CSV table of C-alpha atoms in Angstrom, one decimal:
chain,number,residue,atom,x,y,z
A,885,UNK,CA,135.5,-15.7,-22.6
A,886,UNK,CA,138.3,-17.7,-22.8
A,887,UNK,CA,141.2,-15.4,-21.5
A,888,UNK,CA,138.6,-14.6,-19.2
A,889,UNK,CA,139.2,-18.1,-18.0
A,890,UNK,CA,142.4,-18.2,-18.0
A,891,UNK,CA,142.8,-15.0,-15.8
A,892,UNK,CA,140.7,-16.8,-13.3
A,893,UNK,CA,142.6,-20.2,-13.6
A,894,UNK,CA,145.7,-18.0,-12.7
A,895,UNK,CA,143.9,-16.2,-10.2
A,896,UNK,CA,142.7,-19.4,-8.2
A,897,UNK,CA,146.6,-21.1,-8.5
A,898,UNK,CA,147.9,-17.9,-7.5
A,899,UNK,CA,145.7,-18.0,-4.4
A,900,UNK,CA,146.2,-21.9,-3.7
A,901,UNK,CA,150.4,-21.0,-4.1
A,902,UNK,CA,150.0,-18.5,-1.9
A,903,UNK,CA,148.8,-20.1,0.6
A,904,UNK,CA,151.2,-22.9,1.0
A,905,UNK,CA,153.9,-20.6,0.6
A,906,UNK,CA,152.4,-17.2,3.0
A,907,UNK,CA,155.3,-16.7,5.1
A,908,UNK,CA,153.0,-14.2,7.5
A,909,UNK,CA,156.6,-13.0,9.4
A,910,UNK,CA,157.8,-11.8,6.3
A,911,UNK,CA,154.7,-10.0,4.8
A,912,UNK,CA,154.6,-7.9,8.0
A,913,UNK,CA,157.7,-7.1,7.8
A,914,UNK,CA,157.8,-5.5,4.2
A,915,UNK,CA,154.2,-4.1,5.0
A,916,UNK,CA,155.1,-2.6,8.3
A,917,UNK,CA,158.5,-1.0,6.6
A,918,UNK,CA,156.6,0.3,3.4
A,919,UNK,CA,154.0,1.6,5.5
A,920,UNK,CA,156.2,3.4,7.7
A,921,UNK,CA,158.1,4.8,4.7
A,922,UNK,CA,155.0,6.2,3.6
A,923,UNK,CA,153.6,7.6,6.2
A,924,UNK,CA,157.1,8.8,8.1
A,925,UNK,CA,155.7,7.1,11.3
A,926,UNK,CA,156.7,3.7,12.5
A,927,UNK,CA,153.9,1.4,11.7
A,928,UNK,CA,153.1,-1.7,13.4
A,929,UNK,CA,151.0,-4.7,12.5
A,930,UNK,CA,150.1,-7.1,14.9
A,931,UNK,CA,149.0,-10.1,12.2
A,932,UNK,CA,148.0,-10.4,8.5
A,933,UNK,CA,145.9,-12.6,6.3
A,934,UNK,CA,146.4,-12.5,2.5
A,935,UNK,CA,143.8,-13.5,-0.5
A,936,UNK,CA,143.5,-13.4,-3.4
A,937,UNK,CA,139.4,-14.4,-4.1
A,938,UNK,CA,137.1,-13.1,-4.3
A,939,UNK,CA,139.4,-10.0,-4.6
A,940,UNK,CA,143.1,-9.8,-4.1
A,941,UNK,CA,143.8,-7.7,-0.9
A,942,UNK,CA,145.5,-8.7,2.5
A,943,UNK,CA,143.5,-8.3,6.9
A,944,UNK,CA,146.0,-6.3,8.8
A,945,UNK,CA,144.8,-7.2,12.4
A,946,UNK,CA,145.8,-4.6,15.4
A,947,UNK,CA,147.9,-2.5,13.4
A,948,UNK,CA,149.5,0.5,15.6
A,949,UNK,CA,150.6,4.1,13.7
A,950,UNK,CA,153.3,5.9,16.1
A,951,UNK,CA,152.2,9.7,17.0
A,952,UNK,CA,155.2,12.1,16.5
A,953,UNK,CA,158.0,12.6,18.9
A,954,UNK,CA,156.4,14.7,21.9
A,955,UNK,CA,153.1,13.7,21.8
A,956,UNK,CA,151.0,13.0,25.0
A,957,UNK,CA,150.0,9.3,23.4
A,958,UNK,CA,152.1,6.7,21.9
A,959,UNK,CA,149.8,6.1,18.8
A,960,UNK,CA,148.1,8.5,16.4
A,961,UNK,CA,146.3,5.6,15.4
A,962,UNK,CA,145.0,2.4,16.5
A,963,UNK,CA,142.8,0.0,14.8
A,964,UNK,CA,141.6,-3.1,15.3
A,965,UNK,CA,141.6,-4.4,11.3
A,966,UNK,CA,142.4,-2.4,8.4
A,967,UNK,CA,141.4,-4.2,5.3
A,968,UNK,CA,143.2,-3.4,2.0
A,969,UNK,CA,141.6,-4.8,-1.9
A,970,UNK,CA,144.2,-4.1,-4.6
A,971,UNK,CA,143.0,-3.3,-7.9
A,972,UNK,CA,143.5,-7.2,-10.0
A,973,UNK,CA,144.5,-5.7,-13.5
A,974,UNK,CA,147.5,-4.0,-12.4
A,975,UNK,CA,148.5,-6.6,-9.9
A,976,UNK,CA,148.6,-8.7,-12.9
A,977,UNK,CA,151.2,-6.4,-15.0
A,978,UNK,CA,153.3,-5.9,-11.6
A,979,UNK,CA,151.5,-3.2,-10.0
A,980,UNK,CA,150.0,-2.8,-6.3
A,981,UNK,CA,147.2,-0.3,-5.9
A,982,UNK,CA,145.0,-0.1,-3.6
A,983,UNK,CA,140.9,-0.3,-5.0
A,984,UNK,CA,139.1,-0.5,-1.3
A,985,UNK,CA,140.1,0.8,2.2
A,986,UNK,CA,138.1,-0.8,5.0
A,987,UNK,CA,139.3,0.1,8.6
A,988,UNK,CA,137.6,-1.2,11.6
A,989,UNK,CA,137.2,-0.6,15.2
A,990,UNK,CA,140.0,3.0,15.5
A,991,UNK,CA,140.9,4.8,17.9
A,992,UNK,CA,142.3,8.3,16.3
A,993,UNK,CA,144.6,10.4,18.9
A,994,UNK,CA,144.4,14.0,17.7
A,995,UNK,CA,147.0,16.2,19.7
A,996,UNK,CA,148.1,19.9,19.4
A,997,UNK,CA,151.6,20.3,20.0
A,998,UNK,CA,153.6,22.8,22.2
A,999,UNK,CA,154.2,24.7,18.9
A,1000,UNK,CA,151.0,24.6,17.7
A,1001,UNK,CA,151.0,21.9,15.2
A,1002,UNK,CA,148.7,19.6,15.2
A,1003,UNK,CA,149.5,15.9,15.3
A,1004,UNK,CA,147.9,14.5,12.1
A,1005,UNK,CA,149.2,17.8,10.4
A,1006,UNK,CA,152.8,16.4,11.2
A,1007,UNK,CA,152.0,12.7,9.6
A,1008,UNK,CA,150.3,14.5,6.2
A,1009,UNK,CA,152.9,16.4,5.5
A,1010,UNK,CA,155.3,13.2,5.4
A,1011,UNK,CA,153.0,11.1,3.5
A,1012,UNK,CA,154.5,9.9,0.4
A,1013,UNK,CA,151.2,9.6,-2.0
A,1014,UNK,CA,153.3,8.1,-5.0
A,1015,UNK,CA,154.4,5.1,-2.6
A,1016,UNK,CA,150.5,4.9,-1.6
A,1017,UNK,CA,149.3,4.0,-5.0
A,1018,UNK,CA,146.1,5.2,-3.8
A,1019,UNK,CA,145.1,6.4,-8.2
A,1020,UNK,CA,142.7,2.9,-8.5
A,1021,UNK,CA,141.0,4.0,-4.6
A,1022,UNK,CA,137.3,3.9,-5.2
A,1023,UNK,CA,135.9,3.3,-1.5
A,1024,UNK,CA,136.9,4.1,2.1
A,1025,UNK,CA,134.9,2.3,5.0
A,1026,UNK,CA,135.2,3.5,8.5
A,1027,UNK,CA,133.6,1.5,11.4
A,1028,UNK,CA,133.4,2.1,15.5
A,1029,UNK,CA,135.9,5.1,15.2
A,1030,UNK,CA,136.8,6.6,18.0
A,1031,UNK,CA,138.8,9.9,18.1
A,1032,UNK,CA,139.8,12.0,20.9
């Protein structure tokens, strides 16, 4: 009970120093470049919110995923808010993975190339899953998707 406490104490001044120190400029910055890492399509992000109660996590707000070189449409992917909850023990130890996926209001933009390859095809096969930390992903939420 007590280091139950304690994690919580840590928890809530965790959240209150982030708050007075949240340099939004910066986070989407690092997000933006880890995402497009990952993903080997430039990412964009639009604006960001970051808490840490009731579970740590951060709002990406009109985030933008870049469709490959060639395609008809700029953006594979649109969305209006993607919502990310990282798992707390392993934040605690250092770690970011993701525990819950929420994306809201897409617009998916599924192309077939020239040569026959399929958008989306071309953005899997670049995805870096070990930069993803997706192992502690227990829920993926999809609302008003679109995809043409």
């Amino acid at each position: 009970v007590v280091s139950t406490c304690i994690v919580l104490l840590l928890v809530g001044a965790a959240a209150f120093a982030s708050s007075l120190l949240f340099d939004q400029s910066r986070w989407i910055d690092w997000l933006e470049q880890r995402a497009t890492a990952a993903s080997g399509r430039v990412v964009h992000i639009g604006a960001l919110t970051v808490h840490a109660l009731p579970q740590p996590g951060f709002d990406a707000y009109r985030v933008q995923v870049a469709n490959p070189a060639g395609a008809q449409s700029a953006h594979l992917l649109r969305a209006e808010q993607v919502s990310v909850r990282l798992a707390l023990w392993p934040l605690l130890i250092g770690q970011v993975q993701f525990s819950a996926l929420t994306v809201r209001g897409a617009q998916l933009e599924l192309e077939l190339g020239s040569d026959d390859a399929t958008s989306w095809s071309r953005v899997l096969s670049s995805i870096d899953a070990a930069a993803l930390n997706l192992d502690q992903l227990t829920a993926i939420e999809v609302h008003d998707a679109s995809v043409r």
